[in-house]
Short mmCIF file of N, CA and C in Angstrom, two decimals:
data_model
loop_
_atom_site.label_atom_id
_atom_site.label_comp_id
_atom_site.label_asym_id
_atom_site.label_seq_id
_atom_site.Cartn_x
_atom_site.Cartn_y
_atom_site.Cartn_z
N MET A 1 -13.54 -27.91 3.89
CA MET A 1 -14.52 -26.86 4.00
C MET A 1 -14.68 -26.14 2.67
N GLY A 2 -13.93 -26.42 1.63
CA GLY A 2 -14.10 -25.88 0.29
C GLY A 2 -14.46 -24.42 0.22
N VAL A 3 -13.56 -23.53 0.52
CA VAL A 3 -13.83 -22.11 0.53
C VAL A 3 -13.36 -21.49 -0.77
N LYS A 4 -14.25 -20.75 -1.43
CA LYS A 4 -13.92 -20.06 -2.67
C LYS A 4 -13.08 -18.83 -2.33
N GLU A 5 -11.99 -18.68 -3.03
CA GLU A 5 -11.11 -17.55 -2.81
C GLU A 5 -11.73 -16.30 -3.42
N VAL A 6 -11.63 -15.20 -2.71
CA VAL A 6 -12.06 -13.91 -3.24
C VAL A 6 -10.91 -13.39 -4.08
N LYS A 7 -11.14 -13.24 -5.37
CA LYS A 7 -10.07 -12.84 -6.29
C LYS A 7 -9.82 -11.34 -6.30
N ASP A 8 -10.86 -10.57 -6.11
CA ASP A 8 -10.73 -9.13 -6.24
C ASP A 8 -11.76 -8.46 -5.36
N VAL A 9 -11.50 -7.21 -5.00
CA VAL A 9 -12.44 -6.46 -4.18
C VAL A 9 -13.80 -6.37 -4.88
N LYS A 10 -13.81 -6.37 -6.20
CA LYS A 10 -15.09 -6.33 -6.94
C LYS A 10 -15.94 -7.55 -6.61
N ASP A 11 -15.31 -8.70 -6.31
CA ASP A 11 -16.05 -9.89 -5.93
C ASP A 11 -16.83 -9.66 -4.64
N VAL A 12 -16.27 -8.86 -3.75
CA VAL A 12 -16.92 -8.58 -2.48
C VAL A 12 -18.12 -7.67 -2.70
N LYS A 13 -17.98 -6.71 -3.60
CA LYS A 13 -19.05 -5.75 -3.85
C LYS A 13 -20.20 -6.35 -4.66
N ASP A 14 -19.92 -7.41 -5.42
CA ASP A 14 -20.91 -8.02 -6.29
C ASP A 14 -21.91 -8.81 -5.44
N ARG A 15 -23.08 -8.26 -5.25
CA ARG A 15 -24.09 -8.90 -4.42
C ARG A 15 -24.67 -10.16 -5.07
N SER A 16 -24.59 -10.28 -6.39
CA SER A 16 -25.14 -11.46 -7.06
C SER A 16 -24.37 -12.73 -6.65
N ALA A 17 -23.12 -12.57 -6.24
CA ALA A 17 -22.32 -13.72 -5.81
C ALA A 17 -22.75 -14.20 -4.43
N ARG A 18 -23.47 -13.36 -3.70
CA ARG A 18 -23.88 -13.70 -2.34
C ARG A 18 -25.35 -14.13 -2.34
N VAL A 19 -25.59 -15.30 -2.82
CA VAL A 19 -26.94 -15.81 -2.90
C VAL A 19 -27.18 -16.74 -1.73
N GLY A 20 -28.38 -16.69 -1.18
CA GLY A 20 -28.73 -17.59 -0.10
C GLY A 20 -28.94 -16.86 1.21
N VAL A 21 -29.58 -17.56 2.10
CA VAL A 21 -29.90 -17.03 3.41
C VAL A 21 -28.72 -17.25 4.34
N VAL A 22 -28.43 -16.26 5.14
CA VAL A 22 -27.37 -16.38 6.14
C VAL A 22 -28.02 -16.85 7.43
N ARG A 23 -27.76 -18.10 7.77
CA ARG A 23 -28.35 -18.68 8.98
C ARG A 23 -27.35 -18.76 10.13
N THR A 24 -26.08 -19.00 9.76
CA THR A 24 -25.02 -19.10 10.77
C THR A 24 -23.80 -18.33 10.27
N TYR A 25 -22.88 -18.13 11.17
CA TYR A 25 -21.64 -17.43 10.79
C TYR A 25 -20.93 -18.15 9.65
N SER A 26 -21.07 -19.46 9.58
CA SER A 26 -20.36 -20.21 8.53
C SER A 26 -20.95 -19.96 7.15
N ASP A 27 -22.10 -19.30 7.07
CA ASP A 27 -22.68 -18.91 5.78
C ASP A 27 -22.08 -17.60 5.26
N LEU A 28 -21.36 -16.89 6.12
CA LEU A 28 -20.77 -15.61 5.74
C LEU A 28 -19.50 -15.81 4.93
N LEU A 29 -19.42 -15.20 3.77
CA LEU A 29 -18.22 -15.29 2.94
C LEU A 29 -17.00 -14.76 3.69
N VAL A 30 -17.18 -13.71 4.45
CA VAL A 30 -16.07 -13.12 5.20
C VAL A 30 -15.51 -14.12 6.22
N TYR A 31 -16.38 -14.90 6.85
CA TYR A 31 -15.91 -15.92 7.79
C TYR A 31 -15.14 -17.00 7.03
N LYS A 32 -15.68 -17.47 5.93
CA LYS A 32 -15.02 -18.51 5.14
C LYS A 32 -13.63 -18.06 4.69
N GLN A 33 -13.54 -16.82 4.27
CA GLN A 33 -12.26 -16.27 3.82
C GLN A 33 -11.29 -16.17 5.01
N ALA A 34 -11.76 -15.68 6.14
CA ALA A 34 -10.91 -15.55 7.33
C ALA A 34 -10.40 -16.91 7.78
N TYR A 35 -11.26 -17.91 7.75
CA TYR A 35 -10.88 -19.25 8.17
C TYR A 35 -9.85 -19.84 7.21
N ARG A 36 -10.09 -19.69 5.91
CA ARG A 36 -9.15 -20.20 4.90
C ARG A 36 -7.77 -19.56 5.07
N LEU A 37 -7.76 -18.25 5.28
CA LEU A 37 -6.49 -17.55 5.45
C LEU A 37 -5.77 -17.96 6.73
N ALA A 38 -6.53 -18.21 7.80
CA ALA A 38 -5.92 -18.68 9.04
C ALA A 38 -5.25 -20.03 8.82
N LEU A 39 -5.89 -20.90 8.05
CA LEU A 39 -5.28 -22.19 7.72
C LEU A 39 -4.01 -21.99 6.89
N ASP A 40 -4.07 -21.08 5.92
CA ASP A 40 -2.89 -20.79 5.10
C ASP A 40 -1.72 -20.31 5.96
N VAL A 41 -2.02 -19.40 6.89
CA VAL A 41 -0.97 -18.87 7.77
C VAL A 41 -0.42 -19.97 8.66
N SER A 42 -1.30 -20.80 9.19
CA SER A 42 -0.85 -21.89 10.06
C SER A 42 0.10 -22.82 9.32
N ARG A 43 -0.26 -23.17 8.10
CA ARG A 43 0.60 -24.05 7.29
C ARG A 43 1.94 -23.37 6.98
N LEU A 44 1.88 -22.09 6.68
CA LEU A 44 3.09 -21.35 6.35
C LEU A 44 4.05 -21.30 7.54
N THR A 45 3.53 -21.05 8.73
CA THR A 45 4.40 -20.90 9.90
C THR A 45 5.05 -22.21 10.30
N LYS A 46 4.49 -23.33 9.88
CA LYS A 46 5.11 -24.63 10.18
C LYS A 46 6.40 -24.82 9.40
N GLU A 47 6.64 -23.98 8.40
CA GLU A 47 7.87 -24.02 7.62
C GLU A 47 8.95 -23.09 8.18
N PHE A 48 8.60 -22.29 9.20
CA PHE A 48 9.57 -21.39 9.81
C PHE A 48 10.65 -22.20 10.54
N PRO A 49 11.82 -21.57 10.77
CA PRO A 49 12.82 -22.22 11.62
C PRO A 49 12.21 -22.54 12.99
N ARG A 50 12.70 -23.57 13.61
CA ARG A 50 12.11 -24.06 14.87
C ARG A 50 11.85 -22.96 15.90
N GLN A 51 12.85 -22.14 16.17
CA GLN A 51 12.68 -21.09 17.17
C GLN A 51 11.57 -20.13 16.77
N GLU A 52 11.49 -19.79 15.51
CA GLU A 52 10.48 -18.84 15.05
C GLU A 52 9.08 -19.44 15.00
N GLN A 53 8.97 -20.76 15.02
CA GLN A 53 7.64 -21.37 15.09
C GLN A 53 6.99 -21.03 16.43
N PHE A 54 7.82 -20.81 17.45
CA PHE A 54 7.29 -20.51 18.78
C PHE A 54 7.29 -19.03 19.09
N GLU A 55 7.91 -18.24 18.27
CA GLU A 55 7.95 -16.80 18.48
C GLU A 55 7.04 -16.11 17.45
N LEU A 56 7.61 -15.81 16.31
CA LEU A 56 6.87 -15.13 15.25
C LEU A 56 5.71 -15.98 14.74
N GLY A 57 5.95 -17.28 14.61
CA GLY A 57 4.90 -18.18 14.14
C GLY A 57 3.67 -18.16 15.03
N ARG A 58 3.89 -18.18 16.34
CA ARG A 58 2.77 -18.15 17.29
C ARG A 58 2.00 -16.83 17.17
N GLN A 59 2.73 -15.73 17.05
CA GLN A 59 2.07 -14.43 16.89
C GLN A 59 1.18 -14.43 15.64
N LEU A 60 1.73 -14.92 14.54
CA LEU A 60 0.98 -14.98 13.29
C LEU A 60 -0.24 -15.88 13.40
N ARG A 61 -0.07 -17.06 13.98
CA ARG A 61 -1.20 -17.99 14.13
C ARG A 61 -2.27 -17.40 15.02
N ASN A 62 -1.87 -16.76 16.10
CA ASN A 62 -2.85 -16.19 17.04
C ASN A 62 -3.69 -15.10 16.40
N CYS A 63 -3.03 -14.14 15.76
CA CYS A 63 -3.81 -13.02 15.21
C CYS A 63 -4.62 -13.46 13.99
N SER A 64 -4.08 -14.36 13.17
CA SER A 64 -4.84 -14.78 11.99
C SER A 64 -6.07 -15.60 12.39
N SER A 65 -5.93 -16.47 13.38
CA SER A 65 -7.09 -17.25 13.81
C SER A 65 -8.08 -16.40 14.59
N SER A 66 -7.60 -15.33 15.20
CA SER A 66 -8.47 -14.44 15.95
C SER A 66 -9.46 -13.69 15.06
N VAL A 67 -9.09 -13.48 13.80
CA VAL A 67 -10.01 -12.81 12.87
C VAL A 67 -11.29 -13.63 12.75
N ALA A 68 -11.15 -14.91 12.42
CA ALA A 68 -12.32 -15.78 12.29
C ALA A 68 -13.05 -15.93 13.62
N ALA A 69 -12.29 -16.09 14.70
CA ALA A 69 -12.90 -16.27 16.02
C ALA A 69 -13.74 -15.07 16.43
N ASN A 70 -13.29 -13.87 16.11
CA ASN A 70 -14.06 -12.68 16.46
C ASN A 70 -15.31 -12.53 15.61
N ILE A 71 -15.27 -13.01 14.38
CA ILE A 71 -16.49 -13.03 13.56
C ILE A 71 -17.51 -13.95 14.22
N VAL A 72 -17.06 -15.11 14.65
CA VAL A 72 -17.95 -16.08 15.30
C VAL A 72 -18.51 -15.51 16.59
N GLU A 73 -17.66 -14.93 17.42
CA GLU A 73 -18.13 -14.39 18.70
C GLU A 73 -19.09 -13.22 18.48
N GLY A 74 -18.78 -12.37 17.51
CA GLY A 74 -19.69 -11.27 17.19
C GLY A 74 -21.03 -11.78 16.70
N TRP A 75 -20.98 -12.82 15.87
CA TRP A 75 -22.22 -13.41 15.36
C TRP A 75 -23.08 -13.93 16.51
N ALA A 76 -22.45 -14.56 17.49
CA ALA A 76 -23.18 -15.10 18.63
C ALA A 76 -23.85 -13.99 19.44
N LYS A 77 -23.31 -12.78 19.35
CA LYS A 77 -23.83 -11.65 20.12
C LYS A 77 -24.52 -10.62 19.23
N ARG A 78 -24.95 -11.04 18.03
CA ARG A 78 -25.47 -10.10 17.05
C ARG A 78 -26.79 -9.45 17.45
N ASN A 79 -27.45 -9.96 18.47
CA ASN A 79 -28.67 -9.29 18.94
C ASN A 79 -28.36 -7.93 19.52
N SER A 80 -27.12 -7.72 19.89
CA SER A 80 -26.65 -6.42 20.34
C SER A 80 -25.78 -5.83 19.23
N ALA A 81 -26.29 -4.81 18.58
CA ALA A 81 -25.53 -4.19 17.48
C ALA A 81 -24.15 -3.75 17.94
N ALA A 82 -24.09 -3.17 19.13
CA ALA A 82 -22.81 -2.67 19.63
C ALA A 82 -21.81 -3.81 19.83
N GLU A 83 -22.25 -4.93 20.38
CA GLU A 83 -21.35 -6.06 20.61
C GLU A 83 -20.88 -6.68 19.29
N PHE A 84 -21.80 -6.85 18.36
CA PHE A 84 -21.43 -7.42 17.07
C PHE A 84 -20.41 -6.54 16.38
N LYS A 85 -20.67 -5.24 16.35
CA LYS A 85 -19.77 -4.32 15.67
C LYS A 85 -18.42 -4.22 16.40
N ARG A 86 -18.45 -4.34 17.72
CA ARG A 86 -17.20 -4.31 18.49
C ARG A 86 -16.31 -5.49 18.10
N HIS A 87 -16.89 -6.66 17.97
CA HIS A 87 -16.11 -7.84 17.58
C HIS A 87 -15.62 -7.73 16.14
N LEU A 88 -16.41 -7.11 15.28
CA LEU A 88 -15.93 -6.89 13.91
C LEU A 88 -14.75 -5.92 13.91
N MET A 89 -14.79 -4.90 14.76
CA MET A 89 -13.66 -3.96 14.84
C MET A 89 -12.41 -4.68 15.36
N ILE A 90 -12.58 -5.58 16.32
CA ILE A 90 -11.44 -6.35 16.80
C ILE A 90 -10.88 -7.21 15.66
N ALA A 91 -11.78 -7.83 14.89
CA ALA A 91 -11.35 -8.66 13.75
C ALA A 91 -10.58 -7.82 12.73
N ILE A 92 -11.04 -6.59 12.50
CA ILE A 92 -10.35 -5.70 11.57
C ILE A 92 -8.94 -5.39 12.09
N GLY A 93 -8.83 -5.16 13.38
CA GLY A 93 -7.51 -4.92 13.98
C GLY A 93 -6.61 -6.12 13.89
N GLU A 94 -7.15 -7.30 14.13
CA GLU A 94 -6.36 -8.53 14.04
C GLU A 94 -5.91 -8.78 12.60
N CYS A 95 -6.76 -8.42 11.66
CA CYS A 95 -6.43 -8.55 10.24
C CYS A 95 -5.23 -7.67 9.91
N ALA A 96 -5.25 -6.43 10.36
CA ALA A 96 -4.14 -5.50 10.12
C ALA A 96 -2.87 -5.99 10.83
N GLU A 97 -3.03 -6.53 12.04
CA GLU A 97 -1.87 -7.05 12.77
C GLU A 97 -1.25 -8.22 12.02
N THR A 98 -2.09 -9.08 11.46
CA THR A 98 -1.58 -10.22 10.70
C THR A 98 -0.74 -9.75 9.52
N LYS A 99 -1.22 -8.72 8.82
CA LYS A 99 -0.45 -8.17 7.70
C LYS A 99 0.92 -7.67 8.17
N SER A 100 0.95 -7.04 9.32
CA SER A 100 2.20 -6.51 9.86
C SER A 100 3.19 -7.65 10.17
N TRP A 101 2.71 -8.72 10.79
CA TRP A 101 3.58 -9.85 11.10
C TRP A 101 4.05 -10.55 9.83
N ILE A 102 3.20 -10.59 8.81
CA ILE A 102 3.60 -11.18 7.53
C ILE A 102 4.75 -10.37 6.93
N ASP A 103 4.63 -9.05 7.00
CA ASP A 103 5.71 -8.18 6.51
C ASP A 103 7.01 -8.44 7.26
N LEU A 104 6.91 -8.58 8.57
CA LEU A 104 8.10 -8.85 9.37
C LEU A 104 8.71 -10.21 8.99
N ALA A 105 7.87 -11.21 8.82
CA ALA A 105 8.36 -12.54 8.44
C ALA A 105 9.06 -12.48 7.08
N SER A 106 8.55 -11.67 6.19
CA SER A 106 9.17 -11.50 4.88
C SER A 106 10.52 -10.79 5.02
N ASP A 107 10.55 -9.72 5.80
CA ASP A 107 11.79 -8.98 6.00
C ASP A 107 12.86 -9.83 6.70
N GLU A 108 12.43 -10.76 7.53
CA GLU A 108 13.35 -11.67 8.21
C GLU A 108 13.72 -12.85 7.30
N GLN A 109 13.14 -12.88 6.12
CA GLN A 109 13.38 -13.91 5.10
C GLN A 109 12.90 -15.30 5.52
N PHE A 110 11.80 -15.34 6.30
CA PHE A 110 11.15 -16.61 6.64
C PHE A 110 10.06 -16.93 5.63
N VAL A 111 9.65 -15.91 4.88
CA VAL A 111 8.61 -16.04 3.87
C VAL A 111 9.13 -15.39 2.59
N LEU A 112 8.91 -16.04 1.49
CA LEU A 112 9.31 -15.45 0.21
C LEU A 112 8.50 -14.18 -0.05
N PRO A 113 9.12 -13.16 -0.65
CA PRO A 113 8.40 -11.92 -0.92
C PRO A 113 7.10 -12.13 -1.71
N LYS A 114 7.12 -13.06 -2.65
CA LYS A 114 5.91 -13.33 -3.44
C LYS A 114 4.79 -13.89 -2.55
N GLN A 115 5.13 -14.82 -1.64
CA GLN A 115 4.15 -15.38 -0.71
C GLN A 115 3.61 -14.28 0.21
N ALA A 116 4.51 -13.48 0.73
CA ALA A 116 4.11 -12.41 1.64
C ALA A 116 3.20 -11.42 0.94
N GLY A 117 3.54 -11.08 -0.30
CA GLY A 117 2.70 -10.16 -1.06
C GLY A 117 1.31 -10.71 -1.31
N ALA A 118 1.25 -11.99 -1.66
CA ALA A 118 -0.06 -12.62 -1.93
C ALA A 118 -0.89 -12.68 -0.65
N LEU A 119 -0.28 -13.08 0.46
CA LEU A 119 -1.02 -13.14 1.73
C LEU A 119 -1.43 -11.75 2.19
N GLY A 120 -0.53 -10.79 2.06
CA GLY A 120 -0.86 -9.42 2.43
C GLY A 120 -2.03 -8.89 1.63
N SER A 121 -2.04 -9.20 0.35
CA SER A 121 -3.15 -8.78 -0.51
C SER A 121 -4.46 -9.44 -0.07
N GLU A 122 -4.40 -10.72 0.26
CA GLU A 122 -5.60 -11.44 0.72
C GLU A 122 -6.12 -10.84 2.03
N TYR A 123 -5.20 -10.48 2.93
CA TYR A 123 -5.63 -9.86 4.18
C TYR A 123 -6.17 -8.45 3.96
N GLY A 124 -5.67 -7.76 2.93
CA GLY A 124 -6.24 -6.47 2.57
C GLY A 124 -7.69 -6.61 2.11
N LYS A 125 -7.94 -7.61 1.29
CA LYS A 125 -9.32 -7.88 0.85
C LYS A 125 -10.21 -8.26 2.02
N LEU A 126 -9.65 -9.08 2.91
CA LEU A 126 -10.42 -9.50 4.08
C LEU A 126 -10.78 -8.29 4.95
N GLY A 127 -9.84 -7.39 5.13
CA GLY A 127 -10.13 -6.17 5.89
C GLY A 127 -11.24 -5.36 5.25
N PHE A 128 -11.22 -5.28 3.93
CA PHE A 128 -12.28 -4.57 3.20
C PHE A 128 -13.62 -5.26 3.43
N MET A 129 -13.63 -6.58 3.37
CA MET A 129 -14.86 -7.34 3.59
C MET A 129 -15.40 -7.11 5.00
N LEU A 130 -14.51 -7.14 5.97
CA LEU A 130 -14.91 -6.91 7.37
C LEU A 130 -15.50 -5.52 7.54
N HIS A 131 -14.85 -4.54 6.93
CA HIS A 131 -15.35 -3.17 7.02
C HIS A 131 -16.74 -3.06 6.40
N ASN A 132 -16.93 -3.70 5.25
CA ASN A 132 -18.26 -3.68 4.62
C ASN A 132 -19.31 -4.35 5.50
N LEU A 133 -18.96 -5.46 6.12
CA LEU A 133 -19.90 -6.12 7.02
C LEU A 133 -20.20 -5.21 8.20
N TRP A 134 -19.20 -4.55 8.72
CA TRP A 134 -19.39 -3.63 9.84
C TRP A 134 -20.38 -2.52 9.46
N LYS A 135 -20.26 -2.01 8.23
CA LYS A 135 -21.15 -0.93 7.76
C LYS A 135 -22.57 -1.42 7.47
N GLU A 136 -22.69 -2.63 6.93
CA GLU A 136 -23.98 -3.07 6.39
C GLU A 136 -24.52 -4.35 6.98
N TRP A 137 -24.17 -4.68 8.20
CA TRP A 137 -24.49 -5.98 8.75
C TRP A 137 -25.98 -6.23 8.90
N ARG A 138 -26.79 -5.23 9.04
CA ARG A 138 -28.24 -5.43 9.21
C ARG A 138 -28.93 -5.81 7.90
N LYS A 139 -28.21 -5.71 6.77
CA LYS A 139 -28.83 -5.94 5.46
C LYS A 139 -28.86 -7.39 5.03
N PHE A 140 -28.22 -8.29 5.78
CA PHE A 140 -28.23 -9.68 5.31
C PHE A 140 -29.27 -10.51 5.95
#
């Protein structure tokens, strides 16, 4: 799926980087980023100890994949502003929950601090992107 990584919050604010018509949810940079991060989390949790793959790993996979899934579901219901924004708020919550589980995985020493920091930073950017979409979704 070749998703370009968002390097900095300034990349999100730069409208020149967002060229093209948004026809489907998969055209949204925020969806691409959420999907890429869900894949990263899924791959990471496969390295957890066996028991934690079914405990902490499942929690992490569920909330990280839920971010992208809620963007898709909100997009499908975008004719209702309230429904679309509700799903974006759920995605924002799932994004924050993912960061929390990443911190726990790091504290339990299942994830290296550097990995946890990088993923946490990426989820921070994703939360910012989701919030911006929530504020300005009618503009695309």
